[in-house]
Amino acid sequence: MSSKIQTVKGTREFYPEEMALRNFIYEKVRAASQSFGYQEYDGPFIEAIDLYAAKSGEELVKKQSFTFQDRGGDFVTLRPELTPSLARMIAAKQGELTFPARWWSFGPFWRYEQPQKGRSREFFQWNLDMLGVNSPEADAELIAVAATFLRSVGLTPELATIYVNNRRLMDSEFDALAISTEKRMDVSNLVDRRSKMESAKWDSYALELGLSQTQLDGLKNILGNFELWKNSEELTRLFSALEALGVSEYVKFDPNIMRGLLYYTGTVFEAFDTSGSVKRAILGGGRYDNLLADVGGQPLSGVGFAMGDVVMGIVLKEKDLLPEFTPSPAPVLVTVFEESLLRESYSLAAELRRAGLKVLCYPEPAKLQKQFKFADKMKSRVAVTLGPDEIAQNRVAIKNLANGEQTIVARASAFESIQKILASLQA
RNA sequence: GAGCCUGUAGUUCAAUCGGCGGAGCGCCACACUGUGGAUGUGGAUGUUGUGGGUUCGAACCCCAUCAGGCUCCCCA
């Protein structure tokens, strides 16, 4: 044991079963993205630390990113997010791209955090952004893509909800309460923590931050007002667009949604699993109007969201929404009767593969019993046996493993018989 | 970065007060020398996460360390 080298803390190993889950998420992500006309792209996995230091709180970047010196002495970072790379890529080709640009990506990211349930140091994330347009209807489209994904994996509106708020709306409400601009950060933080604290404690914490009793009462009033969106033209248009897109049953206004990110300027949203054990957001995003200027581009607004695979995987498992795992992608197993007939089995398997089937052939002679047990464990659908009797008659034995029926057919029609069985099992 | 809990066979978990480390499931073999799932019989499996200490004696107590979990922090 002591000589075994453990995995690096917070990293993940993808055994075939976990890999199947990751690919399942990837396929659904791709389908949702593409159905709205988004293009797949990717950025570098390693970036200069300065790319992130520019726009996020430096302490966070330094504390929670994988940063190290390369052999040339430069400080590099395993990317903790994609948006800054995207902003740079867009800025570099701003003159030649066609806008609005709709891009999506699914790849690995790293954050140096305390691993917990739903949070590892290495994770995959879906990013989807629309750049070059600034309208509530564009925001609605992003939310609709997210909802489409949720629906496609079986997370119905009863199981998952996307909560929406608007930074500009909150700012104007804060203005009305005469909360100074210096306190806005603290107040956002305060709002974020509301669900985690007892209300009395939260109140005294708010007063400690320097809010007056009147401001605190006003703030509580705002946070409890779920009709507040009607004061915002942006949100009114957003909800109307969501209705047209057919996803409004997924979306609710919630003035408590703030999101930590500094760069959000308008619509913000977060999706939650409403019934499970994971209290973390399963996806989140919003509108950012000033991001490109920070990396040297002309002002260009955008809206985007991200979803991690770790929380999504837990949610799907808890809701039993994963497709059955099949240990082998090949539904057909060709057995090996005895050593002298191994080549016969190999060439039969090759024939079937050329005909278009996915075929597993036992790679050494073994008891048929053992081979059938193997077929069972691998969840093969059909077992093909080629023994001395069959060879003498130029036939093969084909067994439907779902119902145990075996037929002996001419070798030339083996493919056809197998196809028929597989087709019947599909239905 | 801080606090708390956990770590025993492939796996899930036992092991009385510090006194011989076991069970279910799984695995292997046989019943069954041309056929899986069921059943029965038999069998294998361990440096008790790692390193040190206390003790006649440690899975159990102490220290350190690694990993996982919960909470705080944070969540780009």
Coordinates of C-alpha atoms (C1' of nucleotides) in Angstrom, one line a residue:
Chain A
M1 CA 0.0 0.0 0.0
S2 CA 2.7 2.5 1.0
S3 CA 4.4 2.1 -2.4
K4 CA 1.2 2.9 -4.2
I5 CA 1.0 6.5 -5.4
Q6 CA -2.3 8.0 -4.7
T7 CA -4.2 10.3 -7.0
V8 CA -3.6 14.0 -6.5
K9 CA -6.1 15.4 -4.1
G10 CA -9.4 16.4 -5.7
T11 CA -8.7 14.8 -9.1
R12 CA -11.0 12.2 -10.6
E13 CA -10.5 8.9 -12.3
F14 CA -13.0 8.1 -14.9
Y15 CA -13.6 4.3 -14.9
P16 CA -15.8 3.3 -17.9
E17 CA -19.0 3.8 -15.9
E18 CA -18.0 7.4 -14.9
M19 CA -16.8 8.0 -18.4
A20 CA -20.2 7.0 -19.7
L21 CA -21.8 9.5 -17.4
R22 CA -19.4 12.2 -18.6
N23 CA -20.1 11.4 -22.2
F24 CA -23.9 11.3 -21.5
I25 CA -23.7 14.8 -20.2
Y26 CA -21.5 15.9 -23.1
E27 CA -23.9 14.5 -25.7
K28 CA -26.9 16.2 -24.1
V29 CA -25.0 19.4 -23.8
R30 CA -24.0 19.3 -27.4
A31 CA -27.5 18.5 -28.6
A32 CA -29.0 21.4 -26.7
S33 CA -26.2 23.8 -27.9
Q34 CA -26.5 22.8 -31.5
S35 CA -30.3 22.9 -31.5
F36 CA -30.0 26.7 -30.9
G37 CA -27.2 27.1 -33.5
Y38 CA -24.2 27.4 -31.3
Q39 CA -20.7 26.6 -32.5
E40 CA -18.3 24.5 -30.5
Y41 CA -14.9 26.0 -29.6
D42 CA -12.2 25.6 -27.0
G43 CA -9.3 27.6 -25.5
P44 CA -6.0 26.7 -24.0
F45 CA -6.0 24.6 -20.8
I46 CA -3.0 26.6 -19.5
E47 CA -3.1 30.3 -19.3
A48 CA -1.0 33.2 -17.8
I49 CA -2.2 34.1 -14.4
D50 CA -2.5 37.7 -15.5
L51 CA -5.5 36.8 -17.7
Y52 CA -7.5 36.2 -14.6
A53 CA -5.9 38.7 -12.3
A54 CA -7.2 41.4 -14.5
K55 CA -10.8 41.0 -13.7
S56 CA -11.4 38.9 -10.6
G57 CA -10.3 39.6 -7.1
E58 CA -6.6 38.8 -7.1
E59 CA -6.7 37.0 -3.7
L60 CA -9.2 34.5 -5.1
V61 CA -7.2 33.9 -8.2
K62 CA -4.0 33.3 -6.2
K63 CA -5.6 31.2 -3.6
Q64 CA -8.0 29.1 -5.6
S65 CA -6.2 28.4 -8.8
F66 CA -3.5 25.9 -9.8
T67 CA -0.6 28.2 -10.4
F68 CA 3.0 27.2 -10.8
Q69 CA 6.2 28.2 -12.5
D70 CA 7.1 26.5 -15.8
R71 CA 10.7 25.6 -16.7
G72 CA 11.2 29.0 -18.2
G73 CA 10.3 30.7 -15.0
D74 CA 6.9 32.0 -16.1
F75 CA 3.9 31.7 -13.9
V76 CA 1.1 29.7 -15.6
T77 CA -2.3 28.6 -14.4
L78 CA -4.5 25.6 -15.2
R79 CA -7.6 27.5 -16.4
P80 CA -10.2 27.9 -13.6
E81 CA -12.8 29.2 -16.0
L82 CA -13.2 29.9 -19.7
T83 CA -14.8 33.4 -20.0
P84 CA -11.5 35.4 -20.0
S85 CA -10.0 33.1 -22.7
L86 CA -13.2 33.5 -24.7
A87 CA -13.1 37.3 -24.3
R88 CA -9.5 37.3 -25.6
M89 CA -10.4 35.1 -28.5
I90 CA -13.3 37.2 -29.5
A91 CA -11.3 40.4 -29.1
A92 CA -8.5 39.1 -31.3
K93 CA -10.9 38.5 -34.2
Q94 CA -13.4 41.1 -33.4
G95 CA -13.2 42.6 -36.9
E96 CA -13.7 39.4 -38.8
L97 CA -16.3 37.5 -36.7
T98 CA -20.0 37.6 -37.6
F99 CA -22.1 38.8 -34.7
P100 CA -24.1 37.8 -32.8
A101 CA -21.6 35.0 -32.1
R102 CA -23.0 31.9 -30.5
W103 CA -20.3 29.7 -29.0
W104 CA -20.2 26.7 -26.6
S105 CA -17.6 24.5 -25.1
F106 CA -17.2 21.5 -22.8
G107 CA -13.9 20.9 -21.2
P108 CA -11.7 20.4 -18.1
F109 CA -11.1 23.1 -15.5
W110 CA -9.2 23.2 -12.2
R111 CA -9.7 25.1 -9.0
Y112 CA -7.6 24.7 -5.9
E113 CA -10.4 24.3 -3.4
Q114 CA -11.4 22.0 -0.5
P115 CA -12.9 18.9 -2.2
Q116 CA -16.4 18.2 -0.9
K117 CA -19.5 16.5 -2.3
G118 CA -20.2 18.3 -5.5
R119 CA -16.9 20.0 -5.6
S120 CA -13.6 18.6 -6.8
R121 CA -10.4 20.3 -7.9
E122 CA -10.7 19.0 -11.4
F123 CA -14.1 19.2 -13.2
F124 CA -15.7 19.5 -16.6
Q125 CA -17.7 22.5 -17.4
W126 CA -20.2 23.5 -20.1
N127 CA -19.9 27.1 -21.2
L128 CA -22.3 28.8 -23.6
D129 CA -22.2 32.4 -24.6
M130 CA -23.8 34.8 -27.0
L131 CA -21.7 37.9 -27.8
G132 CA -22.4 41.1 -29.7
V133 CA -26.0 41.8 -28.8
N134 CA -27.6 43.3 -25.8
S135 CA -31.2 42.5 -25.4
P136 CA -33.4 40.8 -22.8
E137 CA -34.5 38.5 -25.6
A138 CA -30.9 37.3 -26.0
D139 CA -30.8 36.6 -22.3
A140 CA -34.0 34.6 -22.6
E141 CA -32.5 32.5 -25.4
L142 CA -29.6 31.5 -23.1
I143 CA -32.0 30.5 -20.3
A144 CA -34.0 28.5 -22.9
V145 CA -30.9 26.6 -23.9
A146 CA -30.3 25.8 -20.3
A147 CA -33.9 24.7 -19.9
T148 CA -33.7 22.6 -23.0
F149 CA -30.7 20.8 -21.6
L150 CA -32.5 20.2 -18.2
R151 CA -35.5 18.8 -20.0
S152 CA -33.4 16.6 -22.3
V153 CA -31.8 14.8 -19.3
G154 CA -35.1 14.3 -17.6
L155 CA -35.0 17.2 -15.1
T156 CA -38.5 18.4 -15.3
P157 CA -39.7 21.8 -14.0
E158 CA -40.7 20.0 -10.8
L159 CA -37.2 18.8 -10.3
A160 CA -35.2 21.9 -11.3
T161 CA -35.8 25.6 -11.4
I162 CA -33.9 28.5 -12.9
Y163 CA -34.1 31.6 -10.7
V164 CA -33.6 34.9 -12.4
N165 CA -32.8 38.4 -11.2
N166 CA -31.3 41.6 -12.6
R167 CA -28.4 43.5 -11.3
R168 CA -29.6 46.8 -12.7
L169 CA -33.0 46.4 -11.1
M170 CA -31.3 45.6 -7.7
D171 CA -29.0 48.6 -8.2
S172 CA -32.0 51.0 -8.7
E173 CA -33.7 49.5 -5.6
F174 CA -30.5 49.9 -3.6
D175 CA -30.4 53.5 -4.9
A176 CA -33.9 54.1 -3.6
L177 CA -32.7 52.9 -0.2
A178 CA -29.7 55.3 -0.4
I179 CA -27.3 52.4 0.0
S180 CA -23.9 53.8 -0.9
T181 CA -21.9 52.4 -3.8
E182 CA -19.1 51.3 -1.4
K183 CA -21.5 49.1 0.5
R184 CA -22.9 47.4 -2.6
M185 CA -20.4 44.6 -2.4
D186 CA -21.1 43.9 1.2
V187 CA -24.8 44.0 0.6
S188 CA -24.5 41.5 -2.3
N189 CA -22.5 39.3 0.0
L190 CA -25.1 39.7 2.7
V191 CA -27.9 38.7 0.3
D192 CA -25.9 35.6 -0.7
R193 CA -25.6 34.5 2.9
R194 CA -29.2 35.1 3.9
S195 CA -30.4 31.5 3.4
K196 CA -27.4 30.2 5.5
M197 CA -28.0 32.3 8.6
E198 CA -30.7 32.6 11.2
S199 CA -32.8 35.7 10.5
A200 CA -31.9 37.4 13.8
K201 CA -28.2 36.8 13.2
W202 CA -28.6 38.0 9.7
D203 CA -30.3 41.2 10.9
S204 CA -27.5 42.0 13.3
Y205 CA -24.9 41.2 10.7
A206 CA -26.6 43.7 8.4
L207 CA -26.5 46.4 11.0
E208 CA -22.9 45.6 11.7
L209 CA -22.2 46.3 8.1
G210 CA -23.5 49.8 8.7
L211 CA -27.0 49.6 7.3
S212 CA -29.6 51.7 9.1
Q213 CA -32.7 50.0 10.5
T214 CA -34.7 51.7 7.7
Q215 CA -32.3 50.4 5.1
L216 CA -32.5 46.9 6.6
D217 CA -36.2 46.9 6.6
G218 CA -36.2 48.2 3.0
L219 CA -33.8 45.5 2.0
K220 CA -35.9 42.7 3.5
N221 CA -38.9 44.2 1.8
I222 CA -37.1 44.0 -1.6
L223 CA -35.9 40.4 -1.0
G224 CA -39.4 39.3 -0.1
N225 CA -41.0 40.9 -3.1
F226 CA -41.4 38.3 -5.8
E227 CA -43.4 40.8 -8.0
L228 CA -40.4 43.2 -8.1
W229 CA -39.6 42.1 -11.7
K230 CA -42.6 44.1 -12.9
N231 CA -40.7 47.2 -12.1
S232 CA -38.1 46.3 -14.7
E233 CA -38.6 46.6 -18.4
E234 CA -35.7 44.2 -19.0
L235 CA -37.3 41.5 -16.9
T236 CA -40.7 42.1 -18.3
R237 CA -39.4 41.5 -21.8
L238 CA -37.3 38.6 -20.6
F239 CA -40.3 36.8 -19.2
S240 CA -42.4 37.5 -22.2
A241 CA -39.6 36.1 -24.4
L242 CA -39.3 33.0 -22.2
E243 CA -43.0 32.3 -22.7
A244 CA -42.6 32.5 -26.5
L245 CA -39.7 30.1 -26.2
G246 CA -41.8 27.7 -24.3
V247 CA -39.7 27.4 -21.2
S248 CA -41.4 29.7 -18.7
E249 CA -42.4 26.8 -16.5
Y250 CA -38.7 26.4 -15.6
V251 CA -38.1 30.0 -14.7
K252 CA -38.9 32.0 -11.6
F253 CA -38.0 35.5 -10.5
D254 CA -36.0 35.6 -7.3
P255 CA -34.6 38.9 -5.9
N256 CA -32.2 36.8 -3.7
I257 CA -30.1 35.7 -6.6
M258 CA -27.0 37.8 -6.8
R259 CA -24.0 35.7 -8.0
G260 CA -20.6 36.5 -6.8
L261 CA -19.1 37.5 -10.1
L262 CA -18.1 41.2 -10.3
Y263 CA -18.6 41.4 -14.1
Y264 CA -22.3 40.7 -14.3
T265 CA -24.2 43.9 -15.2
G266 CA -27.8 42.9 -16.0
T267 CA -29.7 39.6 -16.0
V268 CA -28.3 36.9 -13.7
F269 CA -29.6 33.4 -13.2
E270 CA -29.0 30.2 -11.4
A271 CA -30.5 26.8 -11.6
F272 CA -31.1 24.6 -8.6
D273 CA -32.2 21.0 -8.0
T274 CA -35.3 21.7 -5.9
S275 CA -35.6 18.4 -4.1
G276 CA -32.2 16.7 -3.9
S277 CA -29.3 16.6 -1.4
V278 CA -27.2 19.0 -3.3
K279 CA -27.7 22.6 -2.3
R280 CA -25.3 24.0 -4.8
A281 CA -26.3 25.7 -8.0
I282 CA -26.2 23.3 -10.9
L283 CA -25.7 26.1 -13.4
G284 CA -25.4 29.8 -13.4
G285 CA -24.7 32.8 -15.6
G286 CA -25.7 36.3 -16.6
R287 CA -25.1 39.3 -18.8
Y288 CA -21.7 41.0 -18.8
D289 CA -21.4 44.2 -20.8
N290 CA -17.8 45.3 -20.2
L291 CA -15.8 42.2 -20.4
L292 CA -14.1 42.6 -23.7
A293 CA -12.7 46.0 -23.0
D294 CA -10.6 44.4 -20.2
V295 CA -8.7 42.2 -22.6
G296 CA -8.1 44.9 -25.2
G297 CA -11.2 44.7 -27.4
Q298 CA -13.8 47.2 -28.4
P299 CA -16.8 47.3 -26.0
L300 CA -19.0 44.3 -26.8
S301 CA -21.7 42.9 -24.6
G302 CA -22.4 39.3 -24.0
V303 CA -24.4 36.8 -22.0
G304 CA -23.3 33.4 -20.9
F305 CA -23.6 30.6 -18.4
A306 CA -21.6 27.6 -17.1
M307 CA -22.5 24.3 -15.8
G308 CA -20.2 21.8 -14.0
D309 CA -20.4 18.1 -14.5
V310 CA -19.9 17.1 -10.8
V311 CA -23.1 18.5 -9.4
M312 CA -25.0 17.5 -12.5
G313 CA -23.7 14.0 -12.2
I314 CA -24.9 13.7 -8.6
V315 CA -28.3 15.1 -9.4
L316 CA -28.8 12.7 -12.3
K317 CA -27.7 9.8 -10.2
E318 CA -30.0 10.8 -7.3
K319 CA -33.0 11.1 -9.6
D320 CA -32.1 7.8 -11.3
L321 CA -32.0 9.6 -14.7
L322 CA -28.9 7.8 -16.1
P323 CA -29.2 5.3 -18.9
E324 CA -28.3 1.8 -18.0
F325 CA -24.5 1.2 -18.1
T326 CA -23.4 -1.4 -20.6
P327 CA -19.9 -2.8 -19.8
S328 CA -19.2 -3.5 -23.5
P329 CA -20.2 -1.4 -26.5
A330 CA -20.4 -4.7 -28.5
P331 CA -23.8 -6.5 -28.4
V332 CA -22.5 -9.6 -30.0
L333 CA -20.1 -12.2 -28.5
V334 CA -18.5 -14.9 -30.6
T335 CA -17.4 -17.8 -28.4
V336 CA -14.3 -20.0 -29.0
F337 CA -15.2 -23.7 -28.9
E338 CA -11.7 -25.0 -28.5
E339 CA -8.2 -24.1 -29.3
S340 CA -8.2 -25.6 -32.8
L341 CA -11.3 -23.5 -33.8
L342 CA -10.1 -20.2 -32.4
R343 CA -9.2 -19.0 -35.9
E344 CA -12.6 -20.0 -37.2
S345 CA -14.2 -17.8 -34.5
Y346 CA -11.9 -14.9 -35.2
S347 CA -12.7 -15.0 -38.9
L348 CA -16.4 -15.2 -38.3
A349 CA -16.1 -12.2 -35.9
A350 CA -14.2 -10.3 -38.6
E351 CA -16.9 -11.2 -41.2
L352 CA -19.6 -9.8 -38.9
R353 CA -17.7 -6.7 -38.2
R354 CA -17.2 -6.1 -41.9
A355 CA -21.0 -6.4 -42.2
G356 CA -21.3 -3.6 -39.7
L357 CA -21.8 -5.2 -36.3
K358 CA -20.0 -4.5 -33.1
V359 CA -18.5 -7.8 -32.1
L360 CA -16.6 -9.2 -29.2
C361 CA -14.7 -12.5 -29.7
Y362 CA -13.4 -14.5 -26.7
P363 CA -9.6 -14.2 -27.0
E364 CA -8.6 -17.6 -25.8
P365 CA -10.1 -21.1 -25.5
A366 CA -12.2 -21.5 -22.4
K367 CA -15.2 -23.5 -21.2
L368 CA -18.3 -22.4 -22.9
Q369 CA -19.9 -21.9 -19.6
K370 CA -17.3 -19.4 -18.6
Q371 CA -17.7 -17.6 -22.0
F372 CA -21.5 -17.4 -21.6
K373 CA -21.1 -16.0 -18.1
F374 CA -18.7 -13.5 -19.5
A375 CA -21.3 -12.6 -22.2
D376 CA -23.9 -12.1 -19.4
K377 CA -21.6 -9.8 -17.4
M378 CA -20.8 -7.8 -20.5
K379 CA -24.5 -7.5 -21.2
S380 CA -24.0 -9.0 -24.6
R381 CA -27.3 -9.4 -26.5
V382 CA -26.3 -12.3 -28.8
A383 CA -23.9 -15.2 -28.4
V384 CA -22.6 -16.9 -31.5
T385 CA -21.1 -20.4 -31.3
L386 CA -19.1 -22.2 -33.9
G387 CA -18.4 -25.8 -32.8
P388 CA -17.4 -28.9 -34.8
D389 CA -21.1 -29.8 -35.7
E390 CA -21.8 -26.3 -37.0
I391 CA -18.6 -26.2 -39.0
A392 CA -19.3 -29.6 -40.6
Q393 CA -22.6 -28.2 -41.8
N394 CA -21.4 -24.7 -42.6
R395 CA -23.7 -23.3 -40.0
V396 CA -23.5 -21.2 -36.8
A397 CA -25.5 -21.3 -33.6
I398 CA -27.0 -18.0 -32.6
K399 CA -28.4 -17.5 -29.2
N400 CA -30.6 -14.6 -28.1
L401 CA -29.3 -14.0 -24.6
A402 CA -32.4 -12.0 -23.6
N403 CA -34.8 -15.0 -23.9
G404 CA -32.3 -17.9 -24.1
E405 CA -33.6 -19.1 -27.5
Q406 CA -30.9 -20.6 -29.8
T407 CA -31.2 -21.2 -33.5
I408 CA -28.8 -22.8 -35.9
V409 CA -28.6 -21.1 -39.2
A410 CA -26.6 -21.2 -42.4
R411 CA -23.3 -19.3 -41.9
A412 CA -24.2 -17.0 -44.8
S413 CA -27.3 -15.7 -43.1
A414 CA -25.7 -15.2 -39.7
F415 CA -25.6 -11.5 -40.0
E416 CA -29.2 -11.3 -41.0
S417 CA -30.4 -13.4 -38.0
I418 CA -28.3 -11.4 -35.6
Q419 CA -29.7 -8.2 -37.0
K420 CA -33.2 -9.5 -36.5
I421 CA -32.6 -10.4 -32.9
L422 CA -31.0 -7.0 -32.2
A423 CA -33.8 -5.2 -33.9
S424 CA -36.4 -7.1 -31.8
L425 CA -34.6 -6.2 -28.6
Q426 CA -34.5 -2.5 -29.6
A427 CA -38.3 -2.4 -29.8
Chain B
rG1 C1' -7.0 29.1 5.4
rA2 C1' -10.1 27.1 10.1
rG3 C1' -13.2 23.5 13.0
rC4 C1' -15.4 18.5 13.4
rC5 C1' -16.2 13.3 11.7
rU6 C1' -14.4 8.9 9.1
rG7 C1' -10.6 5.3 7.0
rU8 C1' -10.8 -2.8 8.6
rA9 C1' -11.1 -8.4 2.5
rG10 C1' -12.9 -6.5 -4.3
rU11 C1' -17.3 -4.0 -1.8
rU12 C1' -20.8 -2.8 2.3
rC13 C1' -20.0 -3.2 7.1
rA14 C1' -19.0 -6.2 12.2
rA15 C1' -15.2 -7.0 16.0
rU16 C1' -18.0 -6.3 24.0
rC17 C1' -13.4 -2.8 28.6
rG18 C1' -7.1 -2.5 24.9
rG19 C1' -7.1 -9.5 24.8
rC20 C1' -7.3 -15.3 18.7
rG21 C1' -9.7 -9.7 12.8
rG22 C1' -15.3 -11.9 11.1
rA23 C1' -20.1 -11.7 8.1
rG24 C1' -23.4 -10.4 3.8
rC25 C1' -22.7 -9.4 -1.3
rG26 C1' -19.1 -10.2 -5.0
rC27 C1' -15.0 -13.5 -6.8
rC28 C1' -13.0 -18.6 -8.0
rA29 C1' -13.9 -24.0 -8.4
rC30 C1' -17.3 -28.0 -8.6
rA31 C1' -22.4 -30.1 -9.1
rC32 C1' -22.7 -29.2 -15.2
rU33 C1' -16.7 -32.5 -20.6
rG34 C1' -21.7 -28.0 -26.2
rU35 C1' -24.4 -22.8 -23.4
rG36 C1' -25.3 -17.2 -19.1
rG37 C1' -29.0 -15.3 -15.3
rA38 C1' -31.3 -19.5 -10.5
rU39 C1' -29.8 -23.1 -6.7
rG40 C1' -26.4 -26.0 -3.7
rU41 C1' -21.5 -27.4 -2.0
rG42 C1' -16.6 -26.1 -1.2
rG43 C1' -12.5 -22.3 -1.5
rA44 C1' -9.4 -17.9 -1.7
rU45 C1' -8.8 -12.9 0.0
rG46 C1' -5.9 -8.4 5.0
rU47 C1' 1.2 -4.9 6.6
rU48 C1' -6.8 -2.8 9.9
rG49 C1' -4.8 4.2 4.8
rU50 C1' 0.6 5.4 6.0
rG51 C1' 4.7 6.4 9.7
rG52 C1' 5.9 6.6 14.7
rG53 C1' 4.6 6.3 20.2
rU54 C1' 2.3 4.2 24.8
rU55 C1' 1.4 -1.0 26.5
rC56 C1' 2.9 -7.7 28.5
rG57 C1' -0.6 -7.0 24.4
rA58 C1' -3.3 -1.9 19.8
rA59 C1' -8.2 -2.1 14.4
rC60 C1' -9.3 0.3 19.3
rC61 C1' -5.4 5.0 23.2
rC62 C1' -1.6 9.3 21.8
rC63 C1' 1.2 12.1 17.9
rA64 C1' 2.2 13.0 12.8
rU65 C1' 0.8 12.4 7.8
rC66 C1' -2.4 11.2 3.4
rA67 C1' -7.3 10.7 1.5
rG68 C1' -12.6 11.2 1.8
rG69 C1' -17.0 13.5 4.1
rC70 C1' -19.7 17.7 6.9
rU71 C1' -19.4 23.0 8.2
rC72 C1' -17.1 27.9 7.8
rC73 C1' -14.7 30.6 3.9
rC74 C1' -15.3 30.9 -1.3
rC75 C1' -17.7 29.6 -5.6
rA76 C1' -14.3 33.5 -11.3

